[in-house]
Amino acid sequence: MNRLSSASACVLLFAALCLFASIPKEAGAALAGEPPTYQSATTCAQCHPEIYRTWRASEHAAAFTNPAFQLPFERFRLTQPGKTQLCEQCHNPIRFLLAPGDPRAAVFAQEGVTCDFCHSVESVDLKDAFPRYRAKPGVKFGPRGGAPGKSVHTTKFSRLHITSEFCAGCHEFRNAYGVAVLSTYSEWAESFYRGEGVHCQFCHLPQLFDARFIDPSGRGKGPLDHSMAGGHSRERLAKAIPVRATLTVSGREATLRIQLKNELVGHKTPSGMPTHRLRLSSLLFDGSGNTLGRKEEVFERVLGDGARKPVEKAELLFTAAREVLKDNRLGPKETREITQAFPLGDVKPAVAEVALAYEIPTPDIAPALRLISIPVSRVLIPAKAGFPAGTVVLIALAVVFLLAAGAALLRRRARRKSAGL
Ligand code: HEC
Ligand code: HEC
Ligand code: HEC
Ligand code: HEC
Ligand code: HEC
């Protein structure tokens, strides 16, 4: 019994050792004398913990492992075997910097768009090149050129890293039919933000905290927040796309006037994948909370298959979309006025509710779970009576008359009392 369990313990230990040996200890940890290579984000975490924490929670870190990507990717792999590099050039980019067949590619895939991909990039070619990025392993390209006397790795200033062109290699894509599937970069480039020099980094890589307080030299800059929150951040959306509305009632009709503004988004909203939508819904209620009417408007870009049928599957957008069927998204700083008329019977509305939600597809497993809706904002608007002026004057006169009559009555009573009656 004892011998048996010690034998099985030996087998287990051996198996564990084999497993351990098969896991690359640290993706890319270079030994002295070996040529420089790429390193895992866990290495960077030792000295850049705040940046690591924010990146870890980002969509970039999960760009390959995310089930919302994996499912369409699997479908694509099954239907078009041998073409998966199309997706991987942006979702698993370090693969194309490693030598073909390098086993570490599988380890790096777990890190998606990882630190050492972005910081080894030396240049990007936005014209039909594959892969678009060129890199130099072992050099960390960054916005500050390193701190004098503090270098632990070779650090180099890169102008590319502080411009939108750096992001464009992945955030801009036209498919074989010339249809723009991802156009965040060109939406930005056509806006006034380009002229103002407000690049993607200004909004998407802000300082985590102001380091002037902890660095008396005054030069100090805080580490940058790498969470790159986009449409998935509710607080961000609510500030970026404010909603205002008024509700007026006159006669047998209620009119809801809504103002939607793209106040702080540096490109169209929604942007990114055409599967992202903004849904504006309005509801009208009477004083007891009964619904009197409902209206909806969706802001989106819909791509078609060439026969006016919408393409919805993510992988087909990249390979089969041939036309733009609809694009009513809001451009930078654009205000959209929406007027909605609700016919009323004899009922009177008391309040309207206007809600904005951001929708993204779920991994498409159950048809009933196809959309995740992130509420952005909800405003309640009390009804303003749109009475005709004549009625208002009549009511005012009636009130004045009643007040005067009441006052006269009180005075007479008081006089009677003082007369002792
Ligand atoms: C042993 C500690 C250490 C490790 C590990 C480390 N760094 Fe650094 N890094 C620093 C220090 C210190 C600085 C600031 C001084 C300098 O430039 O060397 C810095 C600066 C940087 C900069 C800023 C460059 C600029 O513009 O000023 C980048 C980018 C960078 N590191 C990326 C990385 C990446 C990516 C990794 C992981 C692959 C990594 N670092 C691993 C310590 C480290
Ligand atoms: C999607 C690409 C991308 C990824 C992934 C990324 N970075 Fe960065 N990082 C940038 C860009 C671009 C800048 C420059 C932003 C600016 O200056 O406005 C930057 C700035 C930095 C800086 C210099 C500024 C500072 O905060 O000190 C450091 C250090 C850094 N990154 C480290 C890291 C580390 C460590 C990771 C992984 C945990 C990482 N980065 C992941 C793109 C990336
Ligand atoms: C190597 C390709 C690559 C580069 C370079 C890159 N991104 Fe991304 N980015 C992606 C991918 C892929 C996703 C989607 C990940 C997912 O959802 O699975 C993404 C997601 C995002 C999101 C989240 C979008 C959302 O829906 O919430 C933002 C914001 C973003 N990137 C901004 C940037 C900015 C800013 C830069 C430049 C500093 C940049 N990215 C550089 C590939 C890249
Ligand atoms: C002026 C600030 C600003 C600038 C500049 C900016 N963005 Fe954004 N971005 C935002 C805000 C706010 C959101 C969230 C609202 C939204 O999703 O439409 C966002 C959302 C996103 C998203 C998610 C899109 C969606 O609708 O799901 C991506 C991807 C993105 N940005 C990438 C970029 C890239 C790449 C650049 C540069 C070419 C850039 N952004 C420039 C503010 C900015
Ligand atoms: C040019 C770069 C690029 C290529 C090529 C590319 N993607 Fe992406 N993909 C992105 C970026 C950037 C985003 C994030 C945009 C956004 O926020 O909407 C994204 C988002 C996605 C999403 C949405 C993920 C989510 O979290 O909602 C899916 C699904 C996806 N891609 C699948 C694919 C498939 C499948 C392929 C190959 C057929 C592919 N992509 C090719 C850059 C690319």
Coordinates of C-alpha atoms and ligand atoms in Angstrom, one line a residue:
M1 CA 0.0 0.0 0.0
N2 CA 2.7 2.4 1.1
R3 CA 5.0 1.4 -1.7
L4 CA 2.2 1.7 -4.2
S5 CA 1.4 5.3 -3.1
S6 CA 5.1 6.3 -3.1
A7 CA 5.4 4.8 -6.6
S8 CA 2.4 6.7 -7.8
A9 CA 3.8 9.8 -6.1
C10 CA 7.0 9.3 -8.2
V11 CA 5.0 9.0 -11.4
L12 CA 3.1 12.1 -10.5
L13 CA 6.3 14.0 -9.7
F14 CA 7.8 12.9 -13.0
A15 CA 4.7 13.9 -14.9
A16 CA 4.8 17.3 -13.1
L17 CA 8.5 17.8 -14.0
C18 CA 7.8 16.9 -17.6
L19 CA 5.0 19.4 -17.7
F20 CA 7.1 22.1 -16.1
A21 CA 10.0 21.5 -18.5
S22 CA 7.6 21.8 -21.5
I23 CA 6.3 25.2 -20.4
P24 CA 8.8 27.9 -21.5
K25 CA 9.8 29.4 -18.2
E26 CA 9.6 33.0 -19.4
A27 CA 8.6 33.6 -22.9
G28 CA 11.7 35.2 -24.4
A29 CA 13.9 35.7 -21.3
A30 CA 17.2 36.0 -23.1
L31 CA 20.3 34.5 -21.7
A32 CA 23.6 36.4 -21.8
G33 CA 25.2 36.1 -25.2
E34 CA 21.9 35.1 -27.0
P35 CA 20.5 37.5 -29.5
P36 CA 17.8 39.8 -28.0
T37 CA 14.3 38.6 -28.3
Y38 CA 10.7 39.3 -27.2
Q39 CA 9.7 39.0 -23.5
S40 CA 6.5 38.1 -21.8
A41 CA 4.4 40.8 -20.1
T42 CA 5.0 39.1 -16.8
T43 CA 8.7 40.2 -17.1
C44 CA 7.7 43.8 -17.7
A45 CA 5.3 43.6 -14.7
Q46 CA 8.3 43.3 -12.3
C47 CA 9.2 47.0 -12.9
H48 CA 6.1 48.5 -14.5
P49 CA 3.4 47.1 -12.1
E50 CA 0.8 49.8 -12.6
I51 CA 1.0 49.6 -16.4
Y52 CA 0.8 45.8 -16.3
R53 CA -2.3 45.9 -14.1
T54 CA -4.1 48.3 -16.4
W55 CA -3.0 46.4 -19.6
R56 CA -4.0 43.0 -18.0
A57 CA -7.6 44.2 -17.7
S58 CA -7.6 45.6 -21.3
E59 CA -9.2 44.2 -24.4
H60 CA -5.7 44.2 -25.9
A61 CA -4.5 41.5 -23.4
A62 CA -7.4 39.3 -24.4
A63 CA -7.4 40.0 -28.1
F64 CA -6.7 36.4 -29.0
T65 CA -8.2 34.5 -26.0
N66 CA -11.5 36.5 -25.7
P67 CA -14.4 34.1 -26.5
A68 CA -16.1 36.9 -28.6
F69 CA -13.1 36.6 -30.9
Q70 CA -12.4 32.8 -30.6
L71 CA -15.8 31.7 -31.8
P72 CA -15.8 33.6 -35.1
F73 CA -12.1 32.7 -35.5
E74 CA -12.9 29.0 -35.1
R75 CA -15.7 29.3 -37.8
F76 CA -13.2 31.0 -40.1
R77 CA -10.5 28.4 -39.5
L78 CA -13.0 25.6 -40.4
T79 CA -14.3 27.2 -43.5
Q80 CA -11.1 28.9 -44.8
P81 CA -8.2 26.8 -43.5
G82 CA -4.8 28.2 -44.1
K83 CA -6.0 31.8 -44.1
T84 CA -6.0 32.4 -40.3
Q85 CA -3.0 34.8 -40.5
L86 CA -5.5 37.4 -41.7
C87 CA -7.0 37.5 -38.2
E88 CA -3.8 36.8 -36.3
Q89 CA -1.9 39.8 -37.8
C90 CA -4.0 42.0 -35.4
H91 CA -5.2 39.6 -32.7
N92 CA -1.9 37.7 -32.2
P93 CA 0.6 40.0 -33.8
I94 CA 3.8 38.9 -32.2
R95 CA 3.5 35.6 -34.1
F96 CA 4.7 37.4 -37.3
L97 CA 7.7 38.9 -35.6
L98 CA 9.0 35.4 -34.4
A99 CA 10.6 33.0 -36.8
P100 CA 8.1 30.8 -38.5
G101 CA 7.3 27.7 -36.4
D102 CA 8.7 29.2 -33.2
P103 CA 6.9 27.3 -30.3
R104 CA 6.7 30.5 -28.2
A105 CA 4.0 31.8 -30.5
A106 CA 1.4 29.8 -28.6
V107 CA 2.6 31.3 -25.3
F108 CA 2.4 34.8 -26.7
A109 CA -1.1 34.2 -28.1
Q110 CA -2.3 34.1 -24.5
E111 CA -1.1 37.7 -24.2
G112 CA -2.9 39.0 -27.3
V113 CA -1.6 42.5 -28.1
T114 CA 1.2 42.4 -25.6
C115 CA 3.7 44.9 -24.2
D116 CA 6.7 43.8 -26.2
F117 CA 4.8 43.8 -29.4
C118 CA 3.9 47.4 -29.1
H119 CA 7.2 48.5 -27.6
S120 CA 9.5 46.7 -30.1
V121 CA 7.7 48.2 -33.1
E122 CA 10.0 50.5 -35.1
S123 CA 7.8 51.3 -38.1
V124 CA 4.4 50.6 -39.7
D125 CA 3.5 50.4 -43.4
L126 CA -0.2 51.3 -43.9
K127 CA -0.1 50.5 -47.6
D128 CA -1.2 46.9 -48.2
A129 CA 1.9 45.4 -46.5
F130 CA 1.7 42.2 -44.6
P131 CA 2.5 42.1 -41.8
R132 CA 2.2 45.9 -41.4
Y133 CA 4.6 46.3 -38.5
R134 CA 8.4 46.1 -38.5
A135 CA 10.2 45.6 -35.1
K136 CA 13.6 45.5 -33.5
P137 CA 13.6 43.0 -30.5
G138 CA 15.6 44.1 -27.5
V139 CA 14.9 47.8 -27.9
K140 CA 12.0 49.4 -26.0
F141 CA 10.6 52.2 -28.2
G142 CA 8.6 54.7 -26.2
P143 CA 7.5 58.3 -25.9
R144 CA 10.1 59.6 -23.4
G145 CA 13.4 58.1 -24.6
G146 CA 14.2 56.7 -21.2
A147 CA 15.4 58.4 -18.0
P148 CA 19.1 59.2 -18.0
G149 CA 21.2 56.9 -15.8
K150 CA 18.3 54.6 -15.1
S151 CA 18.4 52.3 -18.1
V152 CA 17.9 48.7 -17.5
H153 CA 17.0 47.9 -21.1
T154 CA 17.8 49.7 -24.3
T155 CA 15.3 52.5 -24.5
K156 CA 14.7 54.7 -27.6
F157 CA 12.5 57.7 -28.3
S158 CA 9.9 57.0 -31.0
R159 CA 7.8 59.6 -32.6
L160 CA 5.6 56.9 -34.1
H161 CA 4.4 55.9 -30.6
I162 CA 2.9 59.3 -29.9
T163 CA 0.9 59.5 -33.2
S164 CA -2.3 57.8 -34.4
E165 CA -0.5 56.1 -37.2
F166 CA 0.9 53.7 -34.7
C167 CA -2.6 52.4 -33.8
A168 CA -3.8 52.6 -37.5
G169 CA -1.9 49.4 -38.4
C170 CA -4.6 47.5 -36.6
H171 CA -7.5 50.0 -36.2
E172 CA -8.0 50.5 -40.0
F173 CA -8.8 47.7 -42.5
R174 CA -10.3 47.5 -46.0
N175 CA -11.2 44.1 -47.3
A176 CA -10.6 42.7 -50.8
Y177 CA -13.7 44.4 -52.1
G178 CA -12.5 47.8 -50.9
V179 CA -15.1 48.0 -48.1
A180 CA -13.8 49.6 -44.9
V181 CA -14.5 47.1 -42.1
L182 CA -12.5 49.0 -39.5
S183 CA -12.2 52.8 -40.1
T184 CA -11.5 54.3 -36.7
Y185 CA -8.2 55.8 -37.9
S186 CA -9.7 57.4 -41.1
E187 CA -12.7 58.7 -39.1
W188 CA -10.2 60.4 -36.8
A189 CA -8.0 61.6 -39.7
E190 CA -10.9 63.3 -41.4
S191 CA -11.9 65.1 -38.2
F192 CA -10.6 68.4 -36.8
Y193 CA -8.8 66.4 -34.1
R194 CA -6.0 65.7 -36.6
G195 CA -5.4 69.4 -37.2
E196 CA -5.4 70.1 -33.5
G197 CA -2.7 67.3 -33.0
V198 CA -5.0 65.4 -30.7
H199 CA -3.9 61.8 -31.4
C200 CA -5.5 58.5 -30.1
Q201 CA -3.0 58.4 -27.2
F202 CA -4.3 61.7 -25.8
C203 CA -7.7 60.1 -25.0
H204 CA -6.8 56.4 -24.7
L205 CA -3.5 56.5 -22.8
P206 CA -4.0 59.2 -20.1
Q207 CA -1.7 59.5 -17.0
L208 CA -2.8 57.2 -14.1
F209 CA -1.9 60.0 -11.7
D210 CA 0.0 63.3 -11.7
A211 CA 3.5 62.4 -10.6
R212 CA 4.6 66.0 -10.1
F213 CA 3.5 65.6 -6.5
I214 CA 5.9 62.7 -5.9
D215 CA 8.8 63.9 -8.1
P216 CA 10.1 67.2 -6.7
S217 CA 12.1 67.9 -9.9
G218 CA 8.8 68.7 -11.5
R219 CA 9.8 66.6 -14.6
G220 CA 8.0 63.6 -13.3
K221 CA 5.2 62.1 -15.4
G222 CA 3.0 59.4 -14.0
P223 CA 2.7 56.0 -15.6
L224 CA 0.2 55.8 -18.4
D225 CA -3.2 54.0 -18.0
H226 CA -3.0 51.2 -20.6
S227 CA -6.6 49.9 -20.1
M228 CA -7.6 51.6 -23.4
A229 CA -11.2 51.7 -22.4
G230 CA -13.5 52.2 -25.4
G231 CA -17.1 51.5 -25.9
H232 CA -17.1 49.0 -23.1
S233 CA -16.7 51.7 -20.4
R234 CA -20.0 53.0 -19.2
E235 CA -18.7 56.1 -17.4
R236 CA -16.7 57.0 -20.5
L237 CA -19.6 56.7 -22.8
A238 CA -22.0 58.7 -20.6
K239 CA -19.6 61.7 -20.5
A240 CA -18.7 61.4 -24.2
I241 CA -22.3 61.3 -25.6
P242 CA -24.6 63.5 -23.5
V243 CA -28.3 63.3 -24.1
R244 CA -30.8 66.2 -23.6
A245 CA -34.5 66.2 -24.3
T246 CA -37.8 68.2 -23.9
L247 CA -41.4 67.0 -24.0
T248 CA -44.2 69.2 -24.9
V249 CA -47.9 68.4 -25.0
S250 CA -50.4 70.4 -27.1
G251 CA -53.8 69.2 -28.0
R252 CA -53.8 65.5 -28.8
E253 CA -50.1 65.2 -29.5
A254 CA -46.9 64.9 -27.5
T255 CA -43.6 66.0 -29.1
L256 CA -40.3 64.7 -27.8
R257 CA -37.2 66.6 -28.9
I258 CA -33.9 64.8 -28.3
Q259 CA -30.4 66.1 -28.7
L260 CA -27.6 63.6 -28.9
K261 CA -24.1 64.9 -29.1
N262 CA -20.8 63.3 -29.9
E263 CA -19.0 65.5 -27.4
L264 CA -15.7 63.8 -26.6
V265 CA -15.3 60.9 -29.0
G266 CA -12.3 61.5 -31.4
H267 CA -13.9 59.5 -34.2
K268 CA -17.5 58.4 -35.2
T269 CA -19.5 56.8 -32.5
P270 CA -20.0 53.9 -32.4
S271 CA -16.7 53.0 -34.1
G272 CA -14.6 49.8 -34.4
M273 CA -16.4 46.7 -35.5
P274 CA -19.7 47.3 -37.5
T275 CA -21.3 44.9 -35.0
H276 CA -21.3 47.7 -32.3
R277 CA -24.5 49.8 -32.0
L278 CA -25.9 52.7 -30.1
R279 CA -29.6 52.3 -29.3
L280 CA -31.8 55.3 -28.3
S281 CA -35.1 54.3 -26.9
S282 CA -37.9 56.6 -25.6
L283 CA -40.9 55.8 -23.6
L284 CA -43.9 57.9 -22.8
F285 CA -45.9 57.4 -19.5
D286 CA -49.1 58.8 -18.0
G287 CA -49.4 59.8 -14.3
S288 CA -50.0 56.2 -13.1
G289 CA -47.0 54.8 -15.0
N290 CA -48.9 53.2 -17.9
T291 CA -46.9 53.2 -21.2
L292 CA -48.5 55.5 -23.8
G293 CA -45.9 55.1 -26.5
R294 CA -42.5 53.8 -27.5
K295 CA -39.9 54.7 -30.1
E296 CA -36.5 53.5 -31.0
E297 CA -33.5 54.6 -33.1
V298 CA -30.3 52.7 -33.8
F299 CA -27.0 54.3 -34.8
E300 CA -24.8 51.9 -36.7
R301 CA -23.0 51.0 -39.8
V302 CA -24.4 48.0 -41.6
L303 CA -22.4 46.2 -44.3
G304 CA -24.0 44.1 -47.0
D305 CA -23.1 41.0 -49.0
G306 CA -23.6 42.7 -52.4
A307 CA -27.3 41.6 -52.7
R308 CA -28.4 44.1 -50.0
K309 CA -28.5 41.4 -47.3
P310 CA -26.8 42.5 -44.1
V311 CA -23.6 40.7 -43.1
E312 CA -23.5 40.1 -39.4
K313 CA -20.9 37.4 -38.7
A314 CA -17.6 39.0 -37.7
E315 CA -15.4 36.8 -39.9
L316 CA -17.6 37.4 -43.0
L317 CA -17.3 41.2 -42.5
F318 CA -13.6 40.8 -43.2
T319 CA -14.0 38.4 -46.2
A320 CA -17.4 38.8 -47.8
A321 CA -18.8 42.4 -47.2
R322 CA -19.2 44.2 -50.5
E323 CA -21.3 47.3 -49.7
V324 CA -22.3 49.8 -47.0
L325 CA -26.1 49.5 -46.5
K326 CA -26.4 52.1 -43.7
D327 CA -24.2 54.5 -41.8
N328 CA -26.0 56.9 -39.5
R329 CA -23.3 57.1 -36.8
L330 CA -22.4 60.5 -35.2
G331 CA -19.2 62.2 -36.4
P332 CA -16.9 64.0 -34.0
K333 CA -18.6 67.0 -32.3
E334 CA -21.8 66.4 -34.3
T335 CA -25.2 67.1 -32.7
R336 CA -28.1 65.1 -33.9
E337 CA -31.6 66.5 -33.4
I338 CA -34.3 63.8 -33.2
T339 CA -38.0 64.8 -33.1
Q340 CA -40.6 62.2 -32.2
A341 CA -44.3 62.8 -32.3
F342 CA -46.6 60.6 -30.2
P343 CA -50.4 60.8 -31.1
L344 CA -52.5 60.8 -27.9
G345 CA -56.1 60.0 -27.3
D346 CA -57.8 61.6 -24.3
V347 CA -54.9 60.6 -22.1
K348 CA -52.3 63.0 -20.9
P349 CA -48.6 62.1 -20.6
A350 CA -46.8 62.9 -17.4
V351 CA -43.2 62.0 -18.2
A352 CA -40.9 60.6 -20.9
E353 CA -37.9 58.4 -20.4
V354 CA -35.0 58.6 -22.9
A355 CA -32.3 55.9 -22.6
L356 CA -29.1 55.4 -24.5
A357 CA -27.5 51.9 -24.6
Y358 CA -24.4 50.6 -26.3
E359 CA -24.7 47.1 -27.7
I360 CA -22.1 44.5 -28.5
P361 CA -22.6 40.9 -29.7
T362 CA -22.1 38.0 -27.3
P363 CA -20.1 35.1 -28.5
D364 CA -23.2 34.0 -30.6
I365 CA -23.8 30.7 -28.8
A366 CA -27.5 31.0 -28.1
P367 CA -29.6 33.1 -30.4
A368 CA -31.5 34.5 -27.5
L369 CA -28.2 35.9 -26.0
R370 CA -27.1 37.7 -29.1
L371 CA -26.6 41.2 -27.7
I372 CA -25.1 42.6 -24.5
S373 CA -26.6 45.9 -23.8
I374 CA -24.6 48.4 -21.7
P375 CA -26.9 51.2 -20.4
V376 CA -25.1 54.5 -21.0
S377 CA -27.6 57.1 -19.7
R378 CA -31.2 57.5 -18.8
V379 CA -33.0 60.9 -18.5
L380 CA -36.5 61.5 -17.2
I381 CA -38.4 64.5 -18.8
P382 CA -41.5 65.9 -17.2
A383 CA -44.2 67.0 -19.6
K384 CA -44.5 70.7 -20.2
A385 CA -48.2 71.7 -20.8
G386 CA -48.5 73.4 -24.1
F387 CA -51.8 75.1 -23.1
P388 CA -53.2 77.7 -25.5
A389 CA -52.4 81.2 -24.2
G390 CA -56.2 82.0 -23.7
T391 CA -56.6 79.1 -21.3
V392 CA -53.6 80.3 -19.2
V393 CA -55.1 83.9 -18.9
L394 CA -58.5 82.5 -17.9
I395 CA -57.0 80.2 -15.2
A396 CA -54.9 83.1 -13.9
L397 CA -58.0 85.4 -13.7
A398 CA -60.0 82.7 -11.9
V399 CA -57.3 82.2 -9.3
V400 CA -57.1 86.0 -8.7
F401 CA -60.9 86.2 -8.3
L402 CA -61.0 83.3 -5.9
L403 CA -58.2 84.7 -3.8
A404 CA -59.9 88.2 -3.6
A405 CA -63.2 86.6 -2.7
G406 CA -61.6 84.5 0.1
A407 CA -59.8 87.6 1.5
A408 CA -63.0 89.6 1.5
L409 CA -64.8 86.8 3.4
L410 CA -62.0 86.6 6.0
R411 CA -62.1 90.4 6.5
R412 CA -65.8 90.4 7.0
R413 CA -65.6 87.6 9.6
A414 CA -62.8 89.4 11.4
R415 CA -64.9 92.6 11.5
R416 CA -67.9 90.7 12.9
K417 CA -65.7 89.1 15.6
S418 CA -64.3 92.4 16.7
A419 CA -67.9 93.8 16.8
G420 CA -68.6 91.0 19.3
L421 CA -71.2 89.3 17.1
Ligands
HEC1 C1 14.2 45.5 -14.3 C2 13.2 46.5 -14.4 C3 12.5 46.6 -15.8 C4 11.9 45.6 -16.6 C5 11.9 44.1 -16.3 C6 11.3 46.3 -17.7 N1 11.5 47.7 -17.6 FE1 10.9 49.0 -18.9 N2 11.8 50.5 -17.8 C7 12.4 50.3 -16.6 C8 12.9 51.6 -16.1 C9 13.7 51.9 -14.8 C10 12.6 52.6 -17.1 C11 12.9 54.1 -17.1 C12 14.3 54.3 -17.5 C13 14.7 53.7 -18.8 O1 14.3 54.3 -19.8 O2 15.4 52.7 -18.8 C14 11.8 51.9 -18.1 C15 11.3 52.5 -19.3 C16 10.5 51.8 -20.2 C17 9.9 52.4 -21.3 C18 9.8 53.9 -21.5 C19 10.6 54.3 -22.7 C20 10.5 55.8 -22.8 O3 9.9 56.3 -23.7 O4 11.0 56.5 -21.9 C21 9.2 51.4 -22.0 C22 8.4 51.6 -23.3 C23 9.5 50.2 -21.3 N3 10.2 50.5 -20.2 C24 8.9 49.0 -21.7 C25 9.2 47.8 -21.1 C26 8.7 46.6 -21.6 C27 7.8 46.4 -22.8 C28 9.1 45.6 -20.7 C29 8.9 44.1 -20.8 C30 9.2 43.4 -22.0 C31 10.0 46.3 -19.7 N4 10.0 47.6 -20.0 C32 10.6 45.6 -18.7 C33 12.6 49.1 -15.9 C34 12.2 47.9 -16.4
HEC2 C1 -1.4 48.6 -28.0 C2 0.0 48.9 -27.8 C3 0.6 49.0 -26.4 C4 0.6 48.0 -25.5 C5 0.0 46.6 -25.6 C6 1.4 48.4 -24.4 N1 1.8 49.7 -24.6 FE1 3.0 50.8 -23.4 N2 2.6 52.5 -24.6 C7 2.0 52.4 -25.8 C8 2.1 53.7 -26.4 C9 1.5 54.1 -27.8 C10 2.7 54.6 -25.5 C11 3.0 56.1 -25.6 C12 1.8 56.9 -25.2 C13 2.0 58.3 -25.1 O1 3.1 58.8 -24.8 O2 1.0 59.1 -25.3 C14 3.1 53.7 -24.3 C15 3.8 54.1 -23.2 C16 4.5 53.3 -22.3 C17 5.5 53.6 -21.4 C18 6.1 55.0 -21.2 C19 5.2 55.9 -20.4 C20 5.1 55.5 -19.0 O3 4.0 55.3 -18.5 O4 6.1 55.4 -18.3 C21 5.8 52.5 -20.7 C22 6.9 52.4 -19.6 C23 5.1 51.4 -21.3 N3 4.2 51.9 -22.2 C24 5.1 50.1 -20.8 C25 4.2 49.1 -21.2 C26 4.1 47.8 -20.6 C27 4.9 47.4 -19.4 C28 3.1 47.2 -21.2 C29 2.5 45.8 -20.9 C30 2.1 45.6 -19.5 C31 2.6 48.0 -22.3 N4 3.3 49.2 -22.3 C32 1.7 47.7 -23.3 C33 1.5 51.3 -26.5 C34 1.3 50.1 -25.8
HEC3 C1 -1.5 44.8 -33.0 C2 -2.8 45.4 -33.2 C3 -3.2 46.5 -32.4 C4 -2.6 47.7 -32.1 C5 -1.2 48.2 -32.6 C6 -3.5 48.5 -31.4 N1 -4.7 47.9 -31.2 FE1 -6.3 48.5 -30.1 N2 -7.2 46.7 -30.4 C7 -6.7 45.6 -31.2 C8 -7.6 44.5 -31.1 C9 -7.5 43.2 -31.9 C10 -8.7 44.9 -30.3 C11 -10.0 44.1 -29.9 C12 -9.7 43.1 -28.9 C13 -10.9 42.2 -28.6 O1 -12.0 42.8 -28.4 O2 -10.8 41.0 -28.7 C14 -8.4 46.3 -29.8 C15 -9.2 47.0 -29.0 C16 -9.0 48.3 -28.7 C17 -9.9 49.1 -27.9 C18 -11.1 48.7 -27.1 C19 -12.3 48.8 -28.0 C20 -13.6 48.6 -27.3 O3 -14.5 48.0 -28.0 O4 -13.8 48.8 -26.1 C21 -9.3 50.4 -27.8 C22 -9.9 51.6 -27.2 C23 -8.1 50.4 -28.6 N3 -7.9 49.1 -29.1 C24 -7.3 51.5 -28.8 C25 -6.0 51.4 -29.4 C26 -5.1 52.5 -29.4 C27 -5.4 53.9 -28.9 C28 -4.0 52.1 -30.0 C29 -2.7 52.8 -30.3 C30 -2.0 53.4 -29.2 C31 -4.2 50.7 -30.3 N4 -5.4 50.3 -29.9 C32 -3.3 49.8 -31.0 C33 -5.5 45.6 -31.9 C34 -4.6 46.6 -31.8
HEC4 C1 -11.0 63.0 -28.3 C2 -10.8 61.8 -27.7 C3 -10.5 60.5 -28.5 C4 -9.6 60.4 -29.5 C5 -8.7 61.4 -30.1 C6 -9.7 59.0 -30.0 N1 -10.7 58.3 -29.3 FE1 -11.3 56.4 -29.4 N2 -12.8 56.7 -28.1 C7 -13.0 57.8 -27.4 C8 -14.2 57.7 -26.6 C9 -14.8 58.7 -25.6 C10 -14.7 56.3 -26.8 C11 -16.0 55.7 -26.3 C12 -17.2 56.0 -27.1 C13 -17.4 55.1 -28.3 O1 -17.2 53.9 -28.1 O2 -17.8 55.6 -29.3 C14 -13.8 55.8 -27.8 C15 -13.9 54.5 -28.4 C16 -13.0 53.9 -29.1 C17 -13.0 52.5 -29.6 C18 -14.2 51.6 -29.4 C19 -15.2 51.9 -30.5 C20 -16.6 51.4 -30.3 O3 -17.5 52.1 -30.6 O4 -16.8 50.3 -29.8 C21 -11.9 52.2 -30.3 C22 -11.5 51.0 -31.0 C23 -11.1 53.5 -30.3 N3 -11.8 54.4 -29.6 C24 -9.9 53.6 -30.9 C25 -9.3 54.9 -31.2 C26 -8.2 55.1 -32.1 C27 -7.5 54.0 -32.9 C28 -8.0 56.4 -32.2 C29 -7.0 57.2 -33.0 C30 -7.1 57.0 -34.5 C31 -8.9 57.1 -31.2 N4 -9.7 56.1 -30.7 C32 -9.0 58.4 -31.0 C33 -12.2 59.0 -27.4 C34 -11.2 59.2 -28.4
HEC5 C1 -6.4 45.0 -39.4 C2 -6.5 44.4 -38.1 C3 -7.6 43.3 -37.9 C4 -7.8 42.2 -38.7 C5 -7.1 41.8 -40.0 C6 -8.8 41.4 -38.0 N1 -9.2 42.1 -36.8 FE1 -10.7 41.6 -35.5 N2 -10.5 43.4 -34.6 C7 -9.5 44.3 -34.8 C8 -9.7 45.4 -33.9 C9 -8.9 46.7 -33.9 C10 -10.9 45.1 -33.2 C11 -11.5 46.0 -32.1 C12 -12.4 47.0 -32.8 C13 -13.5 47.4 -31.9 O1 -13.4 47.8 -30.8 O2 -14.6 47.3 -32.4 C14 -11.3 43.8 -33.6 C15 -12.5 43.2 -33.1 C16 -12.9 41.9 -33.4 C17 -14.0 41.3 -32.9 C18 -14.9 41.8 -31.8 C19 -14.4 41.3 -30.5 C20 -15.2 41.9 -29.3 O3 -14.6 41.8 -28.2 O4 -16.3 42.4 -29.5 C21 -14.1 40.0 -33.5 C22 -15.2 39.0 -33.3 C23 -13.1 40.0 -34.5 N3 -12.3 41.1 -34.4 C24 -12.8 38.9 -35.3 C25 -11.9 38.9 -36.3 C26 -11.7 37.8 -37.3 C27 -12.5 36.5 -37.2 C28 -10.8 38.1 -38.1 C29 -10.3 37.4 -39.3 C30 -11.2 37.0 -40.3 C31 -10.3 39.5 -37.7 N4 -11.0 39.9 -36.6 C32 -9.4 40.2 -38.4 C33 -8.5 44.2 -35.7 C34 -8.5 43.2 -36.7

